[in-house]
Amino acid sequence: MKLCSGYFRDENESLINVEGEFDKTYIIIYIPRGSNREKIGERGLNHVCEHILLKEIENAYLNCCDDKNFDYKGHTDYTNVVLEFSIGKRQYLDKIFYAIDNVKQKITSRNINQIMVDVSKREVITECKIKNYSNEQINTFLSQGEVKWLPIGKAEDIYKISNCRIIDCLQYYFLYMRILVLTKDKIRKYGIGGLSSIEEVNSGRCKISGIYNKSGILKDRTDVYVKLHKNKCDESFIAENILENILIHRLSYNKKIELLDLKRKKLHDKYYFFQLCLKGTIQLEDLYILKKKVCLNEFELAKKDLYIAMKNINSINCAYVISNLLNHFNYGDSILLTYQCLDRLLLILEKLEFVQFEKYLFDIYSNNIFVIN
């Protein structure tokens, strides 16, 4: 589809609406809570709550409308939970909002469907039993060295998690969740726990670079983490994307290293990391190139590549939009969904000089590198 025609949000960004040529209407719920917040004895709590919330919203929605094209999926990670719903007709949007509000009222009153709890626990326990832990390595870096389990959880703990703890967790979800709505036209006001007053904005804070995606689960894979500070403005966002291109160029010069993937990971509010997924066992001396001071020629080449990439953005898809919005929440990225956003960032890129880049680089790049084999 083409670039989006509008981007709207409420005052607190609890509700964001993107207007574009989407094939369906999508509702994405983002909750900044994952397995890193769990304790021994509660491993898998967020995964269970993800399943319960998906089922509760599905049940409440289908009880008030007959949507044959309704679909949903969810994901629990180390730091967040994401639920994605798609509905068949635009006019059903008020029904899904009603369903979310209905579930919220039940959780607020600490009323929970025991059948939903039992079914969700069985599903997650089955996933845990099917999952072969020896084949998937626990990322001790993302878990901050304290959480010794995968976000999927542990079957022995899931059996014992009480309804009281599940309700506490779900109440946190409704307190801090953000709702993203992708529609063909601008939605009107919806009152969901105070989510209203949708206003158009011409600027926001999305990832431009990042062209690799071949990592998978490999035994001979090494992950290198480059520590960054959070973006503070559109200029530092552009500087970060130039830095990303510079790192990609530098690694391409070393024929012993194959870059499989480059993405970002969040550990806490102040810092996040470039995660470089490299093939093979990497020696520390192979990575010295990442710490070298950036020179003018590198800057000009990376800036030119980024400018070409941005000028060639003529169409996007639903997955891109969702990814950009979640990156906006996680990393403070500039939103790149409309022509207005694109033109504004291109103007910043055109005007960015090497001296300014060095200043922003100092703000975002801590130059600390960690290697996880």
mmCIF file of C-alpha atoms in Angstrom:
data_model
loop_
_atom_site.group_PDB
_atom_site.id
_atom_site.type_symbol
_atom_site.label_atom_id
_atom_site.label_comp_id
_atom_site.label_asym_id
_atom_site.label_seq_id
_atom_site.Cartn_x
_atom_site.Cartn_y
_atom_site.Cartn_z
ATOM 1 C CA MET A 1 0.000 0.000 0.000
ATOM 2 C CA LYS A 2 1.013 3.647 -0.286
ATOM 3 C CA LEU A 3 2.275 5.706 2.616
ATOM 4 C CA CYS A 4 -0.363 6.442 5.239
ATOM 5 C CA SER A 5 -2.543 9.507 4.763
ATOM 6 C CA GLY A 6 -2.912 10.407 8.427
ATOM 7 C CA TYR A 7 -1.549 9.820 11.911
ATOM 8 C CA PHE A 8 -3.660 10.747 14.925
ATOM 9 C CA ARG A 9 -3.221 10.336 18.682
ATOM 10 C CA ASP A 10 -4.716 11.282 22.005
ATOM 11 C CA GLU A 11 -2.928 13.511 24.470
ATOM 12 C CA ASN A 12 -1.054 10.705 26.273
ATOM 13 C CA GLU A 13 -0.516 8.487 23.214
ATOM 14 C CA SER A 14 -2.638 5.836 24.941
ATOM 15 C CA LEU A 15 -4.556 5.617 21.667
ATOM 16 C CA ILE A 16 -2.974 6.072 18.228
ATOM 17 C CA ASN A 17 -4.895 5.899 14.958
ATOM 18 C CA VAL A 18 -3.139 5.488 11.588
ATOM 19 C CA GLU A 19 -5.180 6.087 8.437
ATOM 20 C CA GLY A 20 -4.096 4.160 5.325
ATOM 21 C CA GLU A 21 -5.008 1.633 2.638
ATOM 22 C CA PHE A 22 -5.185 -1.346 5.006
ATOM 23 C CA ASP A 23 -6.921 -4.536 3.846
ATOM 24 C CA LYS A 24 -8.578 -4.878 7.265
ATOM 25 C CA THR A 25 -9.012 -2.854 10.416
ATOM 26 C CA TYR A 26 -6.314 -3.734 12.943
ATOM 27 C CA ILE A 27 -6.254 -3.152 16.692
ATOM 28 C CA ILE A 28 -2.905 -3.718 18.416
ATOM 29 C CA ILE A 29 -2.552 -3.658 22.199
ATOM 30 C CA TYR A 30 0.954 -3.018 23.518
ATOM 31 C CA ILE A 31 1.832 -3.662 27.190
ATOM 32 C CA PRO A 32 5.326 -2.828 28.527
ATOM 33 C CA ARG A 33 5.623 -5.932 30.697
ATOM 34 C CA GLY A 34 7.439 -9.216 29.975
ATOM 35 C CA SER A 35 9.239 -12.130 31.604
ATOM 36 C CA ASN A 36 11.939 -9.863 33.072
ATOM 37 C CA ARG A 37 9.384 -8.766 35.680
ATOM 38 C CA GLU A 38 8.505 -12.297 36.754
ATOM 39 C CA LYS A 39 9.734 -14.088 39.870
ATOM 40 C CA ILE A 40 10.641 -17.685 40.633
ATOM 41 C CA GLY A 41 7.347 -19.448 41.134
ATOM 42 C CA GLU A 42 5.624 -17.223 38.569
ATOM 43 C CA ARG A 43 7.616 -18.061 35.447
ATOM 44 C CA GLY A 44 5.160 -17.766 32.563
ATOM 45 C CA LEU A 45 2.716 -15.417 34.328
ATOM 46 C CA ASN A 46 2.703 -12.891 31.469
ATOM 47 C CA HIS A 47 2.394 -15.633 28.853
ATOM 48 C CA VAL A 48 -0.684 -16.995 30.653
ATOM 49 C CA CYS A 49 -2.161 -13.481 30.956
ATOM 50 C CA GLU A 50 -1.595 -12.942 27.228
ATOM 51 C CA HIS A 51 -3.652 -16.075 26.445
ATOM 52 C CA ILE A 52 -6.399 -15.104 28.924
ATOM 53 C CA LEU A 53 -6.710 -11.567 27.575
ATOM 54 C CA LEU A 54 -6.873 -12.774 23.969
ATOM 55 C CA LYS A 55 -9.659 -15.214 24.864
ATOM 56 C CA GLU A 56 -11.607 -12.739 27.001
ATOM 57 C CA ILE A 57 -11.580 -10.056 24.297
ATOM 58 C CA GLU A 58 -12.476 -12.604 21.596
ATOM 59 C CA ASN A 59 -15.392 -13.892 23.681
ATOM 60 C CA ALA A 60 -16.692 -10.401 24.515
ATOM 61 C CA TYR A 61 -16.365 -9.271 20.883
ATOM 62 C CA LEU A 62 -18.072 -12.263 19.262
ATOM 63 C CA ASN A 63 -20.894 -12.061 21.810
ATOM 64 C CA CYS A 64 -21.885 -8.660 20.416
ATOM 65 C CA CYS A 65 -21.307 -9.190 16.669
ATOM 66 C CA ASP A 66 -21.036 -11.954 14.073
ATOM 67 C CA ASP A 67 -17.650 -11.281 12.458
ATOM 68 C CA LYS A 68 -16.612 -14.242 10.310
ATOM 69 C CA ASN A 69 -13.266 -12.588 9.452
ATOM 70 C CA PHE A 70 -12.186 -11.851 13.027
ATOM 71 C CA ASP A 71 -8.650 -13.019 13.809
ATOM 72 C CA TYR A 72 -6.060 -12.496 16.528
ATOM 73 C CA LYS A 73 -2.579 -13.436 17.720
ATOM 74 C CA GLY A 74 -0.288 -12.538 20.606
ATOM 75 C CA HIS A 75 3.360 -12.521 21.643
ATOM 76 C CA THR A 76 5.171 -12.329 24.994
ATOM 77 C CA ASP A 77 8.831 -11.298 25.119
ATOM 78 C CA TYR A 78 11.372 -10.389 27.796
ATOM 79 C CA THR A 79 10.106 -6.808 28.039
ATOM 80 C CA ASN A 80 6.608 -6.560 26.513
ATOM 81 C CA VAL A 81 3.357 -8.245 25.520
ATOM 82 C CA VAL A 82 1.706 -7.502 22.158
ATOM 83 C CA LEU A 83 -1.832 -8.519 21.154
ATOM 84 C CA GLU A 84 -3.015 -8.052 17.560
ATOM 85 C CA PHE A 85 -6.650 -8.230 16.440
ATOM 86 C CA SER A 86 -8.102 -7.836 12.948
ATOM 87 C CA ILE A 87 -11.797 -7.290 12.242
ATOM 88 C CA GLY A 88 -13.684 -7.832 9.010
ATOM 89 C CA LYS A 89 -15.655 -4.596 8.835
ATOM 90 C CA ARG A 90 -14.800 -1.022 9.762
ATOM 91 C CA GLN A 91 -18.203 -0.564 11.415
ATOM 92 C CA TYR A 92 -17.330 -3.299 13.925
ATOM 93 C CA LEU A 93 -14.670 -1.056 15.465
ATOM 94 C CA ASP A 94 -17.016 0.187 18.193
ATOM 95 C CA LYS A 95 -17.730 -3.462 19.051
ATOM 96 C CA ILE A 96 -14.066 -4.319 19.645
ATOM 97 C CA PHE A 97 -13.682 -1.180 21.753
ATOM 98 C CA TYR A 98 -16.765 -2.222 23.708
ATOM 99 C CA ALA A 99 -15.272 -5.713 24.177
ATOM 100 C CA ILE A 100 -11.970 -4.293 25.485
ATOM 101 C CA ASP A 101 -13.843 -1.999 27.879
ATOM 102 C CA ASN A 102 -16.069 -4.871 29.001
ATOM 103 C CA VAL A 103 -13.047 -7.044 29.840
ATOM 104 C CA LYS A 104 -11.449 -4.112 31.637
ATOM 105 C CA GLN A 105 -14.505 -3.718 33.863
ATOM 106 C CA LYS A 106 -14.404 -7.420 34.738
ATOM 107 C CA ILE A 107 -10.720 -7.277 35.644
ATOM 108 C CA THR A 108 -11.180 -4.060 37.627
ATOM 109 C CA SER A 109 -13.870 -5.769 39.704
ATOM 110 C CA ARG A 110 -11.515 -8.778 40.059
ATOM 111 C CA ASN A 111 -13.989 -11.018 38.271
ATOM 112 C CA ILE A 112 -12.257 -13.642 36.142
ATOM 113 C CA ASN A 113 -13.591 -16.571 34.126
ATOM 114 C CA GLN A 114 -12.120 -19.721 35.680
ATOM 115 C CA ILE A 115 -12.634 -21.712 32.485
ATOM 116 C CA MET A 116 -10.563 -19.137 30.564
ATOM 117 C CA VAL A 117 -7.833 -19.401 33.196
ATOM 118 C CA ASP A 118 -7.722 -23.202 33.124
ATOM 119 C CA VAL A 119 -7.738 -23.412 29.322
ATOM 120 C CA SER A 120 -5.010 -20.754 29.039
ATOM 121 C CA LYS A 121 -2.821 -22.514 31.591
ATOM 122 C CA ARG A 122 -3.177 -25.825 29.747
ATOM 123 C CA GLU A 123 -2.255 -24.171 26.435
ATOM 124 C CA VAL A 124 0.880 -22.552 27.859
ATOM 125 C CA ILE A 125 1.910 -25.731 29.707
ATOM 126 C CA THR A 126 1.553 -27.666 26.451
ATOM 127 C CA GLU A 127 3.750 -25.093 24.681
ATOM 128 C CA CYS A 128 6.345 -25.443 27.450
ATOM 129 C CA LYS A 129 6.389 -29.234 27.091
ATOM 130 C CA ILE A 130 6.656 -29.089 23.304
ATOM 131 C CA LYS A 131 9.405 -26.491 23.410
ATOM 132 C CA ASN A 132 12.806 -28.106 23.635
ATOM 133 C CA TYR A 133 14.818 -25.831 25.914
ATOM 134 C CA SER A 134 18.115 -27.367 24.814
ATOM 135 C CA ASN A 135 17.504 -26.078 21.281
ATOM 136 C CA GLU A 136 16.766 -22.483 22.223
ATOM 137 C CA GLN A 137 19.265 -20.598 24.313
ATOM 138 C CA ILE A 138 18.039 -18.308 27.066
ATOM 139 C CA ASN A 139 19.264 -14.810 26.241
ATOM 140 C CA THR A 140 20.927 -13.950 29.539
ATOM 141 C CA PHE A 141 21.765 -10.485 28.225
ATOM 142 C CA LEU A 142 18.177 -9.498 27.499
ATOM 143 C CA SER A 143 17.085 -11.115 30.751
ATOM 144 C CA GLN A 144 19.726 -8.964 32.509
ATOM 145 C CA GLY A 145 21.426 -12.072 33.911
ATOM 146 C CA GLU A 146 18.719 -12.603 36.508
ATOM 147 C CA VAL A 147 15.905 -14.348 34.649
ATOM 148 C CA LYS A 148 16.974 -17.906 33.874
ATOM 149 C CA TRP A 149 14.021 -18.877 31.728
ATOM 150 C CA LEU A 150 12.470 -18.157 28.353
ATOM 151 C CA PRO A 151 9.439 -15.823 28.135
ATOM 152 C CA ILE A 152 7.287 -18.885 27.425
ATOM 153 C CA GLY A 153 7.589 -19.812 31.123
ATOM 154 C CA LYS A 154 7.998 -22.990 33.171
ATOM 155 C CA ALA A 155 5.262 -25.629 33.351
ATOM 156 C CA GLU A 156 5.857 -26.373 37.048
ATOM 157 C CA ASP A 157 5.233 -22.726 37.946
ATOM 158 C CA ILE A 158 2.223 -22.220 35.697
ATOM 159 C CA TYR A 159 0.325 -24.978 37.530
ATOM 160 C CA LYS A 160 0.683 -23.024 40.785
ATOM 161 C CA ILE A 161 0.014 -19.411 39.704
ATOM 162 C CA SER A 162 -3.003 -18.133 41.637
ATOM 163 C CA ASN A 163 -5.987 -16.288 40.241
ATOM 164 C CA CYS A 164 -5.090 -13.386 42.523
ATOM 165 C CA ARG A 165 -1.670 -12.935 40.865
ATOM 166 C CA ILE A 166 -3.218 -13.270 37.400
ATOM 167 C CA ILE A 167 -5.752 -10.539 38.172
ATOM 168 C CA ASP A 168 -3.016 -8.285 39.580
ATOM 169 C CA CYS A 169 -1.035 -8.730 36.361
ATOM 170 C CA LEU A 170 -4.072 -8.067 34.130
ATOM 171 C CA GLN A 171 -4.924 -4.923 36.104
ATOM 172 C CA TYR A 172 -1.396 -3.677 35.385
ATOM 173 C CA TYR A 173 -2.030 -4.390 31.685
ATOM 174 C CA PHE A 174 -5.071 -2.108 31.588
ATOM 175 C CA LEU A 175 -3.276 0.577 33.548
ATOM 176 C CA TYR A 176 -0.339 0.879 31.124
ATOM 177 C CA MET A 177 -1.567 -0.519 27.791
ATOM 178 C CA ARG A 178 -1.430 1.471 24.563
ATOM 179 C CA ILE A 179 -3.900 0.833 21.742
ATOM 180 C CA LEU A 180 -2.952 1.219 18.071
ATOM 181 C CA VAL A 181 -5.752 1.338 15.499
ATOM 182 C CA LEU A 182 -5.054 0.942 11.770
ATOM 183 C CA THR A 183 -8.007 1.996 9.603
ATOM 184 C CA LYS A 184 -8.861 3.208 6.112
ATOM 185 C CA ASP A 185 -10.260 6.446 7.492
ATOM 186 C CA LYS A 186 -9.918 8.470 10.667
ATOM 187 C CA ILE A 187 -11.834 7.119 13.648
ATOM 188 C CA ARG A 188 -13.979 9.267 15.907
ATOM 189 C CA LYS A 189 -13.735 9.561 19.646
ATOM 190 C CA TYR A 190 -13.989 6.410 21.727
ATOM 191 C CA GLY A 191 -14.134 6.513 25.500
ATOM 192 C CA ILE A 192 -12.165 3.549 26.810
ATOM 193 C CA GLY A 193 -11.059 4.318 30.306
ATOM 194 C CA GLY A 194 -10.348 7.920 29.369
ATOM 195 C CA LEU A 195 -8.989 7.296 25.879
ATOM 196 C CA SER A 196 -10.512 10.078 23.804
ATOM 197 C CA SER A 197 -9.709 13.466 22.295
ATOM 198 C CA ILE A 198 -7.965 12.241 19.156
ATOM 199 C CA GLU A 199 -5.997 15.040 17.552
ATOM 200 C CA GLU A 200 -4.042 15.152 14.306
ATOM 201 C CA VAL A 201 -0.310 15.681 14.628
ATOM 202 C CA ASN A 202 2.232 16.492 11.939
ATOM 203 C CA SER A 203 5.213 15.046 13.730
ATOM 204 C CA GLY A 204 6.027 12.074 15.851
ATOM 205 C CA ARG A 205 8.894 10.114 17.015
ATOM 206 C CA CYS A 206 10.344 4.628 13.158
ATOM 207 C CA LYS A 207 13.205 2.814 12.098
ATOM 208 C CA ILE A 208 14.579 3.441 8.594
ATOM 209 C CA SER A 209 17.583 1.140 8.360
ATOM 210 C CA GLY A 210 17.850 -2.524 9.318
ATOM 211 C CA ILE A 211 17.943 -4.676 6.219
ATOM 212 C CA TYR A 212 18.998 -8.033 7.654
ATOM 213 C CA ASN A 213 16.788 -10.841 8.894
ATOM 214 C CA LYS A 214 18.496 -14.235 8.591
ATOM 215 C CA SER A 215 19.502 -14.994 12.169
ATOM 216 C CA GLY A 216 17.037 -17.614 13.375
ATOM 217 C CA ILE A 217 18.254 -20.000 16.076
ATOM 218 C CA LEU A 218 21.825 -21.025 15.252
ATOM 219 C CA LYS A 219 24.348 -22.903 17.362
ATOM 220 C CA ASP A 220 27.267 -21.035 15.764
ATOM 221 C CA ARG A 221 25.760 -17.599 16.301
ATOM 222 C CA THR A 222 27.314 -14.790 18.338
ATOM 223 C CA ASP A 223 25.308 -11.772 19.451
ATOM 224 C CA VAL A 224 27.109 -8.464 19.890
ATOM 225 C CA TYR A 225 25.354 -5.664 21.761
ATOM 226 C CA VAL A 226 26.265 -2.025 21.192
ATOM 227 C CA LYS A 227 24.921 0.156 23.990
ATOM 228 C CA LEU A 228 22.937 3.265 23.043
ATOM 229 C CA HIS A 229 21.113 6.049 24.802
ATOM 230 C CA LYS A 230 17.488 6.739 23.991
ATOM 231 C CA ASN A 231 16.669 9.109 21.135
ATOM 232 C CA LYS A 232 16.011 12.639 22.310
ATOM 233 C CA CYS A 233 14.853 14.296 19.087
ATOM 234 C CA ASP A 234 14.389 13.774 15.350
ATOM 235 C CA GLU A 235 18.008 14.802 14.715
ATOM 236 C CA SER A 236 19.392 12.132 17.057
ATOM 237 C CA PHE A 237 17.056 9.601 15.419
ATOM 238 C CA ILE A 238 18.575 10.417 12.021
ATOM 239 C CA ALA A 239 22.069 10.226 13.556
ATOM 240 C CA GLU A 240 21.280 6.776 14.959
ATOM 241 C CA ASN A 241 20.231 5.493 11.532
ATOM 242 C CA ILE A 242 23.449 6.863 9.993
ATOM 243 C CA LEU A 243 25.410 5.103 12.758
ATOM 244 C CA GLU A 244 23.565 1.865 11.992
ATOM 245 C CA ASN A 245 24.578 2.107 8.334
ATOM 246 C CA ILE A 246 28.184 2.821 9.353
ATOM 247 C CA LEU A 247 28.295 -0.316 11.543
ATOM 248 C CA ILE A 248 26.848 -2.397 8.708
ATOM 249 C CA HIS A 249 29.464 -1.032 6.273
ATOM 250 C CA ARG A 250 32.311 -1.690 8.717
ATOM 251 C CA LEU A 251 31.312 -5.296 9.335
ATOM 252 C CA SER A 252 31.017 -5.918 5.591
ATOM 253 C CA TYR A 253 34.742 -5.210 5.196
ATOM 254 C CA ASN A 254 35.683 -8.160 7.436
ATOM 255 C CA LYS A 255 35.273 -11.301 5.323
ATOM 256 C CA LYS A 256 35.419 -13.519 8.427
ATOM 257 C CA ILE A 257 32.196 -12.002 9.764
ATOM 258 C CA GLU A 258 28.725 -12.513 8.298
ATOM 259 C CA LEU A 259 26.076 -10.164 9.650
ATOM 260 C CA LEU A 260 22.815 -12.101 9.824
ATOM 261 C CA ASP A 261 20.619 -9.534 11.493
ATOM 262 C CA LEU A 262 20.710 -6.108 13.098
ATOM 263 C CA LYS A 263 17.908 -5.075 15.410
ATOM 264 C CA ARG A 264 17.397 -3.236 18.639
ATOM 265 C CA LYS A 265 16.566 -4.502 22.103
ATOM 266 C CA LYS A 266 15.357 -2.605 25.130
ATOM 267 C CA LEU A 267 16.493 -3.397 28.666
ATOM 268 C CA HIS A 268 15.150 -0.437 30.591
ATOM 269 C CA ASP A 269 13.943 3.100 30.044
ATOM 270 C CA LYS A 270 17.303 4.846 29.729
ATOM 271 C CA TYR A 271 19.340 2.487 27.530
ATOM 272 C CA TYR A 272 18.789 0.123 24.647
ATOM 273 C CA PHE A 273 21.105 -1.778 22.311
ATOM 274 C CA PHE A 274 21.906 -2.575 18.724
ATOM 275 C CA GLN A 275 21.869 -6.372 18.605
ATOM 276 C CA LEU A 276 24.264 -7.570 15.880
ATOM 277 C CA CYS A 277 23.641 -11.246 15.118
ATOM 278 C CA LEU A 278 26.877 -12.630 13.644
ATOM 279 C CA LYS A 279 27.508 -16.045 12.164
ATOM 280 C CA GLY A 280 30.229 -18.096 13.792
ATOM 281 C CA THR A 281 32.355 -17.682 16.893
ATOM 282 C CA ILE A 282 33.706 -14.152 16.881
ATOM 283 C CA GLN A 283 36.938 -13.037 18.513
ATOM 284 C CA LEU A 284 36.992 -9.745 20.395
ATOM 285 C CA GLU A 285 39.721 -8.392 18.126
ATOM 286 C CA ASP A 286 37.330 -8.812 15.179
ATOM 287 C CA LEU A 287 35.077 -6.196 16.737
ATOM 288 C CA TYR A 288 37.550 -3.383 17.346
ATOM 289 C CA ILE A 289 36.303 -1.798 14.132
ATOM 290 C CA LEU A 290 32.957 -1.067 15.819
ATOM 291 C CA LYS A 291 34.650 1.193 18.364
ATOM 292 C CA LYS A 292 36.695 3.271 15.913
ATOM 293 C CA LYS A 293 35.962 6.953 15.671
ATOM 294 C CA VAL A 294 33.688 7.825 12.751
ATOM 295 C CA CYS A 295 35.445 9.686 9.942
ATOM 296 C CA LEU A 296 33.997 12.162 7.438
ATOM 297 C CA ASN A 297 34.046 9.720 4.491
ATOM 298 C CA GLU A 298 32.084 7.122 6.476
ATOM 299 C CA PHE A 299 29.549 9.735 7.463
ATOM 300 C CA GLU A 300 29.055 10.965 3.884
ATOM 301 C CA LEU A 301 28.625 7.414 2.523
ATOM 302 C CA ALA A 302 26.161 6.376 5.233
ATOM 303 C CA LYS A 303 24.243 9.649 4.880
ATOM 304 C CA LYS A 304 23.956 9.140 1.107
ATOM 305 C CA ASP A 305 22.710 5.538 1.568
ATOM 306 C CA LEU A 306 20.138 6.657 4.129
ATOM 307 C CA TYR A 307 18.941 9.491 1.881
ATOM 308 C CA ILE A 308 18.463 7.083 -1.063
ATOM 309 C CA ALA A 309 16.621 4.602 1.166
ATOM 310 C CA MET A 310 14.262 7.301 2.445
ATOM 311 C CA LYS A 311 13.629 8.760 -1.018
ATOM 312 C CA ASN A 312 12.669 5.257 -2.224
ATOM 313 C CA ILE A 313 10.010 4.797 0.440
ATOM 314 C CA ASN A 314 6.873 4.918 -1.680
ATOM 315 C CA SER A 315 4.848 2.112 -0.137
ATOM 316 C CA ILE A 316 4.569 0.303 3.178
ATOM 317 C CA ASN A 317 2.621 -2.651 4.558
ATOM 318 C CA CYS A 318 0.720 -3.384 7.740
ATOM 319 C CA ALA A 319 3.688 -5.120 9.409
ATOM 320 C CA TYR A 320 5.849 -2.039 8.771
ATOM 321 C CA VAL A 321 3.287 0.275 10.341
ATOM 322 C CA ILE A 322 2.967 -1.899 13.456
ATOM 323 C CA SER A 323 6.746 -2.238 13.739
ATOM 324 C CA ASN A 324 7.226 1.523 13.462
ATOM 325 C CA LEU A 325 4.661 2.306 16.117
ATOM 326 C CA LEU A 326 6.085 -0.283 18.539
ATOM 327 C CA ASN A 327 9.585 1.101 17.900
ATOM 328 C CA HIS A 328 8.163 4.523 18.688
ATOM 329 C CA PHE A 329 7.023 3.284 22.102
ATOM 330 C CA ASN A 330 10.121 1.201 22.816
ATOM 331 C CA TYR A 331 12.892 3.462 21.520
ATOM 332 C CA GLY A 332 11.409 6.914 20.991
ATOM 333 C CA ASP A 333 11.796 6.598 17.209
ATOM 334 C CA SER A 334 10.465 9.236 14.863
ATOM 335 C CA ILE A 335 7.333 7.971 13.142
ATOM 336 C CA LEU A 336 7.782 7.533 9.403
ATOM 337 C CA LEU A 337 4.323 6.751 8.070
ATOM 338 C CA THR A 338 3.152 9.782 6.085
ATOM 339 C CA TYR A 339 4.662 11.982 3.369
ATOM 340 C CA GLN A 340 4.735 14.876 5.828
ATOM 341 C CA CYS A 341 6.845 12.838 8.268
ATOM 342 C CA LEU A 342 9.115 11.669 5.445
ATOM 343 C CA ASP A 343 9.635 15.175 4.033
ATOM 344 C CA ARG A 344 10.409 16.585 7.474
ATOM 345 C CA LEU A 345 13.048 13.924 8.223
ATOM 346 C CA LEU A 346 14.563 14.228 4.737
ATOM 347 C CA LEU A 347 15.018 17.953 5.324
ATOM 348 C CA ILE A 348 16.781 17.239 8.636
ATOM 349 C CA LEU A 349 19.011 14.671 6.913
ATOM 350 C CA GLU A 350 19.922 17.068 4.085
ATOM 351 C CA LYS A 351 20.965 19.770 6.537
ATOM 352 C CA LEU A 352 22.880 17.490 8.907
ATOM 353 C CA GLU A 353 26.614 18.269 8.821
ATOM 354 C CA PHE A 354 29.444 16.086 10.139
ATOM 355 C CA VAL A 355 30.100 18.361 13.116
ATOM 356 C CA GLN A 356 26.446 18.153 14.153
ATOM 357 C CA PHE A 357 26.462 14.393 13.623
ATOM 358 C CA GLU A 358 29.418 14.039 15.997
ATOM 359 C CA LYS A 359 27.471 15.945 18.642
ATOM 360 C CA TYR A 360 24.400 13.729 18.311
ATOM 361 C CA LEU A 361 26.633 10.662 18.153
ATOM 362 C CA PHE A 362 28.040 11.603 21.542
ATOM 363 C CA ASP A 363 24.476 11.798 22.875
ATOM 364 C CA ILE A 364 23.317 8.390 21.638
ATOM 365 C CA TYR A 365 26.423 6.193 21.360
ATOM 366 C CA SER A 366 27.932 5.015 24.648
ATOM 367 C CA ASN A 367 30.592 2.960 22.789
ATOM 368 C CA ASN A 368 30.167 -0.001 25.152
ATOM 369 C CA ILE A 369 30.146 -3.396 23.431
ATOM 370 C CA PHE A 370 29.090 -6.737 24.944
ATOM 371 C CA VAL A 371 29.555 -10.163 23.326
ATOM 372 C CA ILE A 372 27.183 -13.066 24.061
ATOM 373 C CA ASN A 373 28.108 -16.446 22.546
#
